[in-house]
Coordinates of C-alpha atoms in Angstrom, one line a residue:
Chain A
X234 CA 14.0 22.7 3.5
X235 CA 11.8 20.4 5.5
X236 CA 11.6 17.1 3.8
X237 CA 11.2 13.3 3.9
X238 CA 14.4 11.5 3.4
X239 CA 14.9 7.9 2.4
X240 CA 18.2 6.1 2.5
X241 CA 19.6 4.4 0.6
X242 CA 18.0 5.2 -2.7
X243 CA 18.9 1.7 -4.0
X244 CA 19.3 -1.4 -1.9
X245 CA 20.4 -4.9 -3.0
X246 CA 19.7 -7.9 -0.8
X247 CA 19.8 -11.6 -1.2
X248 CA 16.9 -13.9 -1.2
X249 CA 15.9 -14.6 2.4
X250 CA 18.4 -12.1 4.0
X251 CA 16.7 -9.6 6.3
X252 CA 16.8 -6.0 5.1
X253 CA 15.9 -2.7 6.7
X254 CA 14.9 0.5 4.9
X255 CA 14.9 3.8 6.6
X256 CA 12.9 7.0 6.5
X257 CA 13.4 10.2 8.3
X258 CA 11.5 13.5 8.3
X259 CA 12.1 17.0 9.3
X260 CA 8.4 18.0 9.1
X261 CA 7.6 16.9 12.7
X262 CA 4.5 15.1 11.3
X263 CA 2.5 12.8 13.5
X264 CA 1.9 10.2 10.8
X265 CA 4.3 8.1 8.8
X266 CA 3.4 5.7 6.1
X267 CA 5.1 3.0 4.1
X268 CA 3.9 2.1 0.6
X269 CA 5.1 -0.6 -1.8
X270 CA 5.2 0.1 -5.5
X271 CA 5.9 -2.7 -7.9
X272 CA 7.0 -2.0 -11.5
X273 CA 4.3 -0.3 -13.6
X274 CA 1.8 -0.5 -10.7
X275 CA 0.4 2.1 -8.3
X276 CA 1.6 2.6 -4.8
X277 CA 0.0 0.3 -2.2
X278 CA -0.2 1.1 1.5
X279 CA 1.5 -1.4 3.7
X280 CA 1.0 0.2 7.1
X281 CA 1.3 3.5 9.0
X282 CA 2.1 4.9 12.4
X283 CA 0.0 7.6 14.0
X284 CA 2.5 8.8 16.6
X285 CA 3.3 5.4 18.3
X286 CA 0.1 3.7 17.2
X287 CA 0.8 1.1 14.5
X288 CA -1.9 0.4 11.9
X289 CA -1.3 -2.5 9.6
X290 CA -3.3 -3.0 6.4
X291 CA -5.2 -6.3 6.3
X292 CA -3.4 -7.7 3.3
X293 CA 0.2 -6.8 4.3
X294 CA 2.2 -9.9 4.6
X295 CA 3.7 -10.9 8.0
X296 CA 7.1 -10.7 6.4
X297 CA 6.9 -6.9 6.5
X298 CA 7.4 -5.2 9.9
X299 CA 7.9 -1.6 10.9
X300 CA 9.4 0.3 13.8
X301 CA 9.2 4.0 14.8
X302 CA 11.6 4.7 17.6
X303 CA 10.8 8.5 17.6
X304 CA 8.9 11.1 15.7
X305 CA 11.6 11.6 13.1
X306 CA 12.4 8.1 12.1
X307 CA 10.5 5.1 10.8
X308 CA 12.0 1.7 9.5
X309 CA 10.6 -0.9 7.2
X310 CA 12.0 -4.4 8.0
X311 CA 11.6 -7.3 5.5
X312 CA 12.4 -10.4 7.5
X313 CA 12.9 -12.8 4.6
X314 CA 12.8 -11.1 1.2
X315 CA 11.5 -13.0 -1.7
X316 CA 11.9 -12.2 -5.4
X317 CA 8.4 -10.9 -5.3
X318 CA 9.3 -8.2 -2.8
X319 CA 11.5 -6.4 -5.3
X320 CA 9.8 -3.0 -5.6
X321 CA 10.1 0.7 -4.8
X322 CA 9.3 1.4 -1.2
X323 CA 7.9 4.9 -0.5
X324 CA 7.7 6.6 2.8
X325 CA 5.3 9.4 3.4
X326 CA 4.3 11.7 6.2
X327 CA 1.3 13.8 7.2
X328 CA 0.0 15.9 10.1
X329 CA -2.9 13.5 10.6
X330 CA -5.5 16.3 10.5
X331 CA -8.6 16.6 8.3
X332 CA -7.8 17.2 4.6
X333 CA -4.1 16.7 5.3
X334 CA -1.7 16.3 2.5
X335 CA 0.8 13.4 2.4
X336 CA 4.4 14.3 1.7
X337 CA 6.4 11.5 0.0
X338 CA 10.1 10.7 0.1
X339 CA 12.0 9.8 -3.1
X340 CA 11.7 6.1 -2.4
X341 CA 14.1 3.2 -2.0
X342 CA 14.3 0.7 -4.9
X343 CA 14.9 -2.8 -3.5
X344 CA 16.5 -5.5 -5.6
X345 CA 16.4 -9.1 -4.4
X346 CA 18.9 -11.5 -5.9
Chain B
X273 CA -10.1 -0.8 -4.3
X274 CA -9.7 2.6 -5.9
X275 CA -13.0 4.4 -6.5
X276 CA -11.8 6.3 -9.6
X277 CA -11.4 5.5 -13.3
X278 CA -8.8 7.4 -15.5
X279 CA -7.6 6.9 -19.1
X280 CA -4.3 5.0 -19.0
X281 CA -2.4 7.5 -21.1
X282 CA -2.7 11.0 -22.8
X283 CA -0.5 13.2 -24.9
X284 CA -0.2 16.9 -24.7
X285 CA 1.8 19.5 -26.7
X286 CA 4.2 21.6 -24.8
X287 CA 2.6 25.0 -23.9
X288 CA -0.9 23.8 -24.4
X289 CA -3.4 23.0 -21.6
X290 CA -3.5 19.4 -20.4
X291 CA -7.0 18.3 -19.3
X292 CA -7.0 15.0 -17.4
X293 CA -10.4 13.5 -16.7
X294 CA -11.4 11.3 -13.8
X295 CA -14.6 9.4 -13.1
X296 CA -15.7 8.8 -9.6
X297 CA -19.4 7.9 -9.9
X298 CA -19.7 6.3 -6.5
X299 CA -18.3 9.2 -4.6
X300 CA -20.1 10.0 -1.3
X301 CA -21.0 13.3 0.2
X302 CA -18.0 13.5 2.6
X303 CA -15.4 12.4 0.2
X304 CA -12.9 14.7 -1.4
X305 CA -11.1 14.4 -4.8
X306 CA -7.3 14.5 -4.5
X307 CA -4.8 14.7 -7.3
X308 CA -1.2 13.5 -7.0
X309 CA 1.4 13.0 -9.7
X310 CA 4.5 10.9 -9.8
X311 CA 7.4 11.8 -12.0
X312 CA 9.5 8.8 -13.1
X313 CA 11.6 7.4 -10.2
X314 CA 10.3 9.9 -7.7
X315 CA 7.8 9.8 -4.9
X316 CA 4.2 11.1 -5.6
X317 CA 3.6 14.8 -5.2
X318 CA 0.4 16.4 -4.1
X319 CA -1.2 18.7 -6.6
X320 CA -4.6 19.8 -5.5
X321 CA -7.9 18.7 -3.9
X322 CA -11.5 19.7 -3.7
X323 CA -15.0 18.8 -2.4
X324 CA -17.5 20.4 -4.8
X325 CA -16.2 23.8 -5.7
X326 CA -13.7 24.4 -8.4
X327 CA -10.2 24.9 -7.0
X328 CA -7.1 26.6 -8.4
X329 CA -3.5 26.8 -7.1
X330 CA -0.1 27.6 -8.5
X331 CA 0.2 24.2 -10.1
X332 CA -3.3 23.4 -11.5
X333 CA -7.0 23.9 -11.6
X334 CA -9.6 21.3 -10.5
X335 CA -13.0 21.3 -12.1
X336 CA -15.6 19.1 -10.3
X337 CA -19.0 18.5 -12.0
X338 CA -22.1 19.6 -10.2
X339 CA -23.1 15.9 -9.5
X340 CA -19.5 15.3 -8.3
X341 CA -19.4 12.1 -10.4
X342 CA -16.4 13.3 -12.4
X343 CA -13.6 15.9 -12.4
X344 CA -10.9 17.3 -14.6
X345 CA -7.4 18.4 -13.6
X346 CA -6.2 21.2 -15.8
X347 CA -2.5 22.1 -16.3
X348 CA -2.9 25.4 -18.0
X349 CA 0.5 25.5 -19.9
X350 CA 2.0 22.1 -19.9
X351 CA 5.8 21.8 -19.9
X352 CA 8.1 18.8 -20.5
X353 CA 8.6 18.6 -16.8
X354 CA 4.9 17.9 -16.3
X355 CA 5.4 14.4 -17.9
X356 CA 4.3 12.1 -15.2
X357 CA 1.7 9.6 -14.0
X358 CA -1.3 11.6 -12.6
X359 CA -3.4 9.9 -9.9
X360 CA -7.0 10.9 -9.1
X361 CA -8.0 9.7 -5.6
X362 CA -11.2 9.8 -3.7
X363 CA -10.7 10.2 0.0
X364 CA -13.0 10.8 3.0
X365 CA -12.7 14.0 5.0
X366 CA -11.5 12.2 8.1
X367 CA -8.1 11.8 6.5
X368 CA -8.6 8.4 5.1
X369 CA -5.8 6.5 3.5
X370 CA -4.8 7.2 -0.1
X371 CA -5.8 4.3 -2.4
X372 CA -4.1 4.8 -5.7
X373 CA -5.7 3.7 -8.9
X374 CA -3.7 3.1 -12.1
X375 CA -3.5 6.8 -13.0
X376 CA -3.0 8.5 -16.3
X377 CA 0.4 8.6 -17.8
X378 CA 0.7 12.1 -19.3
X379 CA 3.4 12.7 -22.0
X380 CA 4.1 16.3 -22.8
X381 CA 5.8 16.5 -26.3
X382 CA 7.8 19.4 -27.8

């Protein structure tokens, strides 16, 4: 089945140690999104790629970066994780067309020690 | 900011219809109403969307008031697996980003 895959499902890192989360998709969608969801809160968009065009949300901290080397893969890099960055990180994809639906992966839960 | 208001929680008996309300009084003419749900520890899942007409699919029905200032998501025969947080989202027809509000936590009880 076509899907959005996130690995690992759980990631533990140390305070200040760079960490990379990965997302892949078999849907061949043009757009890939990264959301952050803290405990008991709603998902919040960090940034997205439309093909190779990167679109950052105005309030996304500089500590968060992203790479999309090809259509299928997108990475979220946290350069110096703080305790406040512990959250579920959700990847989503869409075709980018009008009324398009976003398809979400299962998420990676990040723990910062 | 999210443009919708939803009750924080609701209960529903298994097998009964679950009616989840959403207020979006500032919705504009080119904005659609989308519903997603998020089962615990999973990613959000698309349910349904509509502009002004009522919509139905295999998962749910969406009833939008004539003035479009509110809507109701209906799960006709709720099961325990429908326990989740349900998000109502207003989104423009150019594929604008999803801005999630706090959602409604639906608990389906035996």
